[in-house]
Amino acid sequence: MLASEVLFEVIFNLLLAGSFAGLLMGTVLIVRPHWLKSLSQALNREIANLSLNRKLKLDPWFYRYRYLSGTFIFLGALYVLIFFTALLERSRAVEALAQRWQASPAIMEALFDPLVLILILGACLALFISLFILFRPSLLREFEQSANQMILLRNPLPESAKVDEFTFRYAQQVGVFLLMGSLYIWILLIYWAK
């Protein structure tokens, strides 16, 4: 199975699961909105109680096992580069994807090229970073410090509260729109998968 087929399969399954969750939530909003409101309030309390200002310290592991992690990243990036530049037959891959998803080859061709380009650019970046991890990890220190900055949340989830307030004020209407949109996506995906 081609890597692009696996990616499309994952996206398809995520959309299918999301549309099913939307169907369920839309039905609950129409029939029993207070159930969802209670769940939302409980989840908001739990998220607000979490210590969101904690740092996740992965850096010591990368420094301790830098040869192992750097080699692993290097080999993975090298494999992706070799696969998508030398081993992949573009015309066969586009044709297989078009048959699998019952789509026009022109559409698959238009989607295929940007996807491959993104994967190649990501592999080049991973290759570059793996060389720093292997040979000069100290050069990554400034990037590491900016990536590890803590984000202080003094008022957690203020936008979420506004969305919740609107949703529960118009629970039936939001439920109907959510149900219709999810049903449309679900039927479209099931039809497309046949």
PDB file of C-alpha atoms in Angstrom:
ATOM      1  CA  MET A   1       0.000   0.000   0.000  1.00  0.00           C
ATOM      2  CA  LEU A   2       1.354   3.438  -0.909  1.00  0.00           C
ATOM      3  CA  ALA A   3       2.073   5.998   1.814  1.00  0.00           C
ATOM      4  CA  SER A   4      -0.349   8.424   0.154  1.00  0.00           C
ATOM      5  CA  GLU A   5      -3.092   5.769   0.248  1.00  0.00           C
ATOM      6  CA  VAL A   6      -2.494   5.303   3.968  1.00  0.00           C
ATOM      7  CA  LEU A   7      -2.704   9.075   4.496  1.00  0.00           C
ATOM      8  CA  PHE A   8      -5.964   9.345   2.551  1.00  0.00           C
ATOM      9  CA  GLU A   9      -7.344   6.357   4.490  1.00  0.00           C
ATOM     10  CA  VAL A  10      -6.510   8.024   7.813  1.00  0.00           C
ATOM     11  CA  ILE A  11      -8.104  11.325   6.726  1.00  0.00           C
ATOM     12  CA  PHE A  12     -11.182   9.463   5.474  1.00  0.00           C
ATOM     13  CA  ASN A  13     -11.587   7.591   8.778  1.00  0.00           C
ATOM     14  CA  LEU A  14     -11.106  10.775  10.821  1.00  0.00           C
ATOM     15  CA  LEU A  15     -13.776  12.561   8.789  1.00  0.00           C
ATOM     16  CA  LEU A  16     -16.112   9.591   9.157  1.00  0.00           C
ATOM     17  CA  ALA A  17     -15.589   9.466  12.942  1.00  0.00           C
ATOM     18  CA  GLY A  18     -16.016  13.240  13.187  1.00  0.00           C
ATOM     19  CA  SER A  19     -19.266  13.153  11.244  1.00  0.00           C
ATOM     20  CA  PHE A  20     -20.565  10.351  13.471  1.00  0.00           C
ATOM     21  CA  ALA A  21     -19.636  12.382  16.581  1.00  0.00           C
ATOM     22  CA  GLY A  22     -21.403  15.391  15.039  1.00  0.00           C
ATOM     23  CA  LEU A  23     -24.530  13.282  14.457  1.00  0.00           C
ATOM     24  CA  LEU A  24     -24.480  12.173  18.068  1.00  0.00           C
ATOM     25  CA  MET A  25     -23.882  15.666  19.477  1.00  0.00           C
ATOM     26  CA  GLY A  26     -26.481  17.237  17.190  1.00  0.00           C
ATOM     27  CA  THR A  27     -29.074  14.702  18.344  1.00  0.00           C
ATOM     28  CA  VAL A  28     -28.211  15.340  22.003  1.00  0.00           C
ATOM     29  CA  LEU A  29     -28.445  19.123  21.469  1.00  0.00           C
ATOM     30  CA  ILE A  30     -31.913  18.721  19.969  1.00  0.00           C
ATOM     31  CA  VAL A  31     -33.305  16.168  22.440  1.00  0.00           C
ATOM     32  CA  ARG A  32     -31.424  16.701  25.743  1.00  0.00           C
ATOM     33  CA  PRO A  33     -29.211  19.833  25.611  1.00  0.00           C
ATOM     34  CA  HIS A  34     -28.782  19.891  29.401  1.00  0.00           C
ATOM     35  CA  TRP A  35     -26.790  16.626  29.220  1.00  0.00           C
ATOM     36  CA  LEU A  36     -24.224  18.252  26.967  1.00  0.00           C
ATOM     37  CA  LYS A  37     -24.232  21.430  29.065  1.00  0.00           C
ATOM     38  CA  SER A  38     -23.416  19.446  32.224  1.00  0.00           C
ATOM     39  CA  LEU A  39     -20.644  17.569  30.409  1.00  0.00           C
ATOM     40  CA  SER A  40     -19.238  20.815  28.991  1.00  0.00           C
ATOM     41  CA  GLN A  41     -19.165  22.492  32.406  1.00  0.00           C
ATOM     42  CA  ALA A  42     -17.467  19.474  33.994  1.00  0.00           C
ATOM     43  CA  LEU A  43     -14.828  19.330  31.232  1.00  0.00           C
ATOM     44  CA  ASN A  44     -14.205  23.092  31.445  1.00  0.00           C
ATOM     45  CA  ARG A  45     -13.655  22.775  35.208  1.00  0.00           C
ATOM     46  CA  GLU A  46     -11.229  19.871  34.746  1.00  0.00           C
ATOM     47  CA  ILE A  47      -9.255  21.686  32.052  1.00  0.00           C
ATOM     48  CA  ALA A  48      -9.109  24.854  34.163  1.00  0.00           C
ATOM     49  CA  ASN A  49      -7.814  22.804  37.128  1.00  0.00           C
ATOM     50  CA  LEU A  50      -5.020  21.238  35.108  1.00  0.00           C
ATOM     51  CA  SER A  51      -1.599  22.678  35.562  1.00  0.00           C
ATOM     52  CA  LEU A  52      -1.254  24.134  32.071  1.00  0.00           C
ATOM     53  CA  ASN A  53       1.988  25.886  32.946  1.00  0.00           C
ATOM     54  CA  ARG A  54       4.027  22.705  33.233  1.00  0.00           C
ATOM     55  CA  LYS A  55       6.891  22.112  30.846  1.00  0.00           C
ATOM     56  CA  LEU A  56       7.261  18.783  29.131  1.00  0.00           C
ATOM     57  CA  LYS A  57      10.954  17.965  29.402  1.00  0.00           C
ATOM     58  CA  LEU A  58      11.999  15.850  26.413  1.00  0.00           C
ATOM     59  CA  ASP A  59      15.311  17.628  25.923  1.00  0.00           C
ATOM     60  CA  PRO A  60      17.314  15.593  28.463  1.00  0.00           C
ATOM     61  CA  TRP A  61      16.256  12.398  26.717  1.00  0.00           C
ATOM     62  CA  PHE A  62      17.403  13.725  23.335  1.00  0.00           C
ATOM     63  CA  TYR A  63      20.725  14.840  24.815  1.00  0.00           C
ATOM     64  CA  ARG A  64      21.292  11.566  26.662  1.00  0.00           C
ATOM     65  CA  TYR A  65      20.432   9.417  23.635  1.00  0.00           C
ATOM     66  CA  ARG A  66      21.352  11.910  20.931  1.00  0.00           C
ATOM     67  CA  TYR A  67      23.089   9.352  18.710  1.00  0.00           C
ATOM     68  CA  LEU A  68      20.136   6.990  18.848  1.00  0.00           C
ATOM     69  CA  SER A  69      17.458   9.671  18.334  1.00  0.00           C
ATOM     70  CA  GLY A  70      19.502  11.551  15.721  1.00  0.00           C
ATOM     71  CA  THR A  71      20.181   8.344  13.770  1.00  0.00           C
ATOM     72  CA  PHE A  72      16.530   7.306  13.967  1.00  0.00           C
ATOM     73  CA  ILE A  73      15.342  10.706  12.693  1.00  0.00           C
ATOM     74  CA  PHE A  74      18.039  10.744   9.998  1.00  0.00           C
ATOM     75  CA  LEU A  75      17.132   7.272   8.690  1.00  0.00           C
ATOM     76  CA  GLY A  76      13.394   8.011   8.737  1.00  0.00           C
ATOM     77  CA  ALA A  77      13.862  11.280   6.850  1.00  0.00           C
ATOM     78  CA  LEU A  78      16.231   9.614   4.383  1.00  0.00           C
ATOM     79  CA  TYR A  79      13.699   6.849   3.718  1.00  0.00           C
ATOM     80  CA  VAL A  80      10.924   9.385   3.050  1.00  0.00           C
ATOM     81  CA  LEU A  81      13.181  11.353   0.700  1.00  0.00           C
ATOM     82  CA  ILE A  82      14.297   8.261  -1.227  1.00  0.00           C
ATOM     83  CA  PHE A  83      10.771   6.856  -1.426  1.00  0.00           C
ATOM     84  CA  PHE A  84       9.125  10.038  -2.699  1.00  0.00           C
ATOM     85  CA  THR A  85      11.925  11.078  -5.047  1.00  0.00           C
ATOM     86  CA  ALA A  86      13.265   7.802  -6.486  1.00  0.00           C
ATOM     87  CA  LEU A  87      10.972   4.871  -5.732  1.00  0.00           C
ATOM     88  CA  LEU A  88       7.512   6.351  -6.211  1.00  0.00           C
ATOM     89  CA  GLU A  89       6.015   6.044  -9.667  1.00  0.00           C
ATOM     90  CA  ARG A  90       3.874   9.158  -9.852  1.00  0.00           C
ATOM     91  CA  SER A  91       1.541   8.097 -12.656  1.00  0.00           C
ATOM     92  CA  ARG A  92       0.859   4.695 -11.067  1.00  0.00           C
ATOM     93  CA  ALA A  93       0.282   6.259  -7.653  1.00  0.00           C
ATOM     94  CA  VAL A  94      -2.158   8.849  -9.028  1.00  0.00           C
ATOM     95  CA  GLU A  95      -4.005   6.176 -11.009  1.00  0.00           C
ATOM     96  CA  ALA A  96      -4.248   3.865  -7.961  1.00  0.00           C
ATOM     97  CA  LEU A  97      -5.532   6.697  -5.771  1.00  0.00           C
ATOM     98  CA  ALA A  98      -8.079   7.759  -8.388  1.00  0.00           C
ATOM     99  CA  GLN A  99      -9.387   4.185  -8.620  1.00  0.00           C
ATOM    100  CA  ARG A 100      -9.424   3.695  -4.854  1.00  0.00           C
ATOM    101  CA  TRP A 101     -11.311   6.920  -4.124  1.00  0.00           C
ATOM    102  CA  GLN A 102     -13.356   6.897  -7.369  1.00  0.00           C
ATOM    103  CA  ALA A 103     -12.206  10.396  -8.181  1.00  0.00           C
ATOM    104  CA  SER A 104     -11.009  12.083 -11.292  1.00  0.00           C
ATOM    105  CA  PRO A 105      -7.311  11.483 -12.029  1.00  0.00           C
ATOM    106  CA  ALA A 106      -6.952  15.235 -12.584  1.00  0.00           C
ATOM    107  CA  ILE A 107      -8.184  15.936  -9.052  1.00  0.00           C
ATOM    108  CA  MET A 108      -5.909  13.280  -7.575  1.00  0.00           C
ATOM    109  CA  GLU A 109      -3.002  14.664  -9.563  1.00  0.00           C
ATOM    110  CA  ALA A 110      -3.697  18.147  -8.243  1.00  0.00           C
ATOM    111  CA  LEU A 111      -3.832  16.852  -4.647  1.00  0.00           C
ATOM    112  CA  PHE A 112      -0.927  14.452  -5.021  1.00  0.00           C
ATOM    113  CA  ASP A 113       1.794  16.934  -5.974  1.00  0.00           C
ATOM    114  CA  PRO A 114       1.325  19.326  -3.008  1.00  0.00           C
ATOM    115  CA  LEU A 115       1.091  16.377  -0.605  1.00  0.00           C
ATOM    116  CA  VAL A 116       4.350  14.891  -1.892  1.00  0.00           C
ATOM    117  CA  LEU A 117       6.011  18.318  -1.780  1.00  0.00           C
ATOM    118  CA  ILE A 118       4.974  18.812   1.861  1.00  0.00           C
ATOM    119  CA  LEU A 119       6.293  15.359   2.773  1.00  0.00           C
ATOM    120  CA  ILE A 120       9.610  16.005   1.008  1.00  0.00           C
ATOM    121  CA  LEU A 121      10.034  19.409   2.673  1.00  0.00           C
ATOM    122  CA  GLY A 122       9.233  17.889   6.069  1.00  0.00           C
ATOM    123  CA  ALA A 123      11.780  15.129   5.470  1.00  0.00           C
ATOM    124  CA  CYS A 124      14.422  17.711   4.484  1.00  0.00           C
ATOM    125  CA  LEU A 125      13.759  19.648   7.695  1.00  0.00           C
ATOM    126  CA  ALA A 126      13.938  16.432   9.761  1.00  0.00           C
ATOM    127  CA  LEU A 127      17.194  15.497   8.027  1.00  0.00           C
ATOM    128  CA  PHE A 128      18.650  18.924   8.805  1.00  0.00           C
ATOM    129  CA  ILE A 129      17.585  18.731  12.473  1.00  0.00           C
ATOM    130  CA  SER A 130      18.923  15.173  12.818  1.00  0.00           C
ATOM    131  CA  LEU A 131      22.371  16.382  11.739  1.00  0.00           C
ATOM    132  CA  PHE A 132      22.282  19.049  14.449  1.00  0.00           C
ATOM    133  CA  ILE A 133      21.214  16.439  17.028  1.00  0.00           C
ATOM    134  CA  LEU A 134      24.024  14.121  15.965  1.00  0.00           C
ATOM    135  CA  PHE A 135      26.901  16.584  15.619  1.00  0.00           C
ATOM    136  CA  ARG A 136      26.109  19.942  17.245  1.00  0.00           C
ATOM    137  CA  PRO A 137      23.111  19.759  19.588  1.00  0.00           C
ATOM    138  CA  SER A 138      24.207  22.975  21.317  1.00  0.00           C
ATOM    139  CA  LEU A 139      23.262  24.934  18.171  1.00  0.00           C
ATOM    140  CA  LEU A 140      19.644  23.977  18.753  1.00  0.00           C
ATOM    141  CA  ARG A 141      19.676  25.602  22.222  1.00  0.00           C
ATOM    142  CA  GLU A 142      18.105  28.924  21.160  1.00  0.00           C
ATOM    143  CA  PHE A 143      15.372  27.206  19.171  1.00  0.00           C
ATOM    144  CA  GLU A 144      14.804  24.807  22.048  1.00  0.00           C
ATOM    145  CA  GLN A 145      14.424  27.645  24.561  1.00  0.00           C
ATOM    146  CA  SER A 146      11.877  29.490  22.424  1.00  0.00           C
ATOM    147  CA  ALA A 147       9.942  26.277  21.791  1.00  0.00           C
ATOM    148  CA  ASN A 148       9.865  25.473  25.502  1.00  0.00           C
ATOM    149  CA  GLN A 149       8.533  28.844  26.648  1.00  0.00           C
ATOM    150  CA  MET A 150       5.668  28.533  29.040  1.00  0.00           C
ATOM    151  CA  ILE A 151       2.319  29.970  28.054  1.00  0.00           C
ATOM    152  CA  LEU A 152       0.626  31.373  31.112  1.00  0.00           C
ATOM    153  CA  LEU A 153      -3.130  31.138  31.018  1.00  0.00           C
ATOM    154  CA  ARG A 154      -4.507  33.562  33.570  1.00  0.00           C
ATOM    155  CA  ASN A 155      -8.079  33.223  32.299  1.00  0.00           C
ATOM    156  CA  PRO A 156      -8.369  29.751  30.785  1.00  0.00           C
ATOM    157  CA  LEU A 157     -10.773  29.120  27.912  1.00  0.00           C
ATOM    158  CA  PRO A 158     -12.501  32.520  27.662  1.00  0.00           C
ATOM    159  CA  GLU A 159     -13.427  31.938  24.017  1.00  0.00           C
ATOM    160  CA  SER A 160     -14.765  28.491  24.847  1.00  0.00           C
ATOM    161  CA  ALA A 161     -17.165  30.020  27.359  1.00  0.00           C
ATOM    162  CA  LYS A 162     -18.551  32.351  24.650  1.00  0.00           C
ATOM    163  CA  VAL A 163     -19.043  29.447  22.242  1.00  0.00           C
ATOM    164  CA  ASP A 164     -20.714  27.379  24.976  1.00  0.00           C
ATOM    165  CA  GLU A 165     -23.029  30.257  25.886  1.00  0.00           C
ATOM    166  CA  PHE A 166     -24.106  30.744  22.264  1.00  0.00           C
ATOM    167  CA  THR A 167     -24.487  27.004  21.671  1.00  0.00           C
ATOM    168  CA  PHE A 168     -26.697  26.411  24.687  1.00  0.00           C
ATOM    169  CA  ARG A 169     -28.746  29.559  24.118  1.00  0.00           C
ATOM    170  CA  TYR A 170     -29.689  28.245  20.653  1.00  0.00           C
ATOM    171  CA  ALA A 171     -29.278  24.527  21.409  1.00  0.00           C
ATOM    172  CA  GLN A 172     -31.989  23.160  19.084  1.00  0.00           C
ATOM    173  CA  GLN A 173     -30.969  25.342  16.125  1.00  0.00           C
ATOM    174  CA  VAL A 174     -27.267  24.510  16.541  1.00  0.00           C
ATOM    175  CA  GLY A 175     -28.212  20.847  16.939  1.00  0.00           C
ATOM    176  CA  VAL A 176     -30.204  20.870  13.692  1.00  0.00           C
ATOM    177  CA  PHE A 177     -27.338  22.502  11.753  1.00  0.00           C
ATOM    178  CA  LEU A 178     -24.803  20.121  13.295  1.00  0.00           C
ATOM    179  CA  LEU A 179     -27.005  17.122  12.547  1.00  0.00           C
ATOM    180  CA  MET A 180     -27.617  18.185   8.936  1.00  0.00           C
ATOM    181  CA  GLY A 181     -23.937  18.968   8.271  1.00  0.00           C
ATOM    182  CA  SER A 182     -22.722  15.741   9.852  1.00  0.00           C
ATOM    183  CA  LEU A 183     -25.332  13.682   8.027  1.00  0.00           C
ATOM    184  CA  TYR A 184     -24.318  15.279   4.723  1.00  0.00           C
ATOM    185  CA  ILE A 185     -20.612  14.527   5.310  1.00  0.00           C
ATOM    186  CA  TRP A 186     -21.356  10.998   6.510  1.00  0.00           C
ATOM    187  CA  ILE A 187     -23.516  10.144   3.467  1.00  0.00           C
ATOM    188  CA  LEU A 188     -20.979  11.745   1.118  1.00  0.00           C
ATOM    189  CA  LEU A 189     -18.100   9.741   2.628  1.00  0.00           C
ATOM    190  CA  ILE A 190     -20.022   6.454   2.573  1.00  0.00           C
ATOM    191  CA  TYR A 191     -21.061   7.059  -1.046  1.00  0.00           C
ATOM    192  CA  TRP A 192     -17.482   7.967  -1.979  1.00  0.00           C
ATOM    193  CA  ALA A 193     -16.054   4.833  -0.304  1.00  0.00           C
ATOM    194  CA  LYS A 194     -18.206   2.467  -2.371  1.00  0.00           C
TER     195      LYS A 194
END
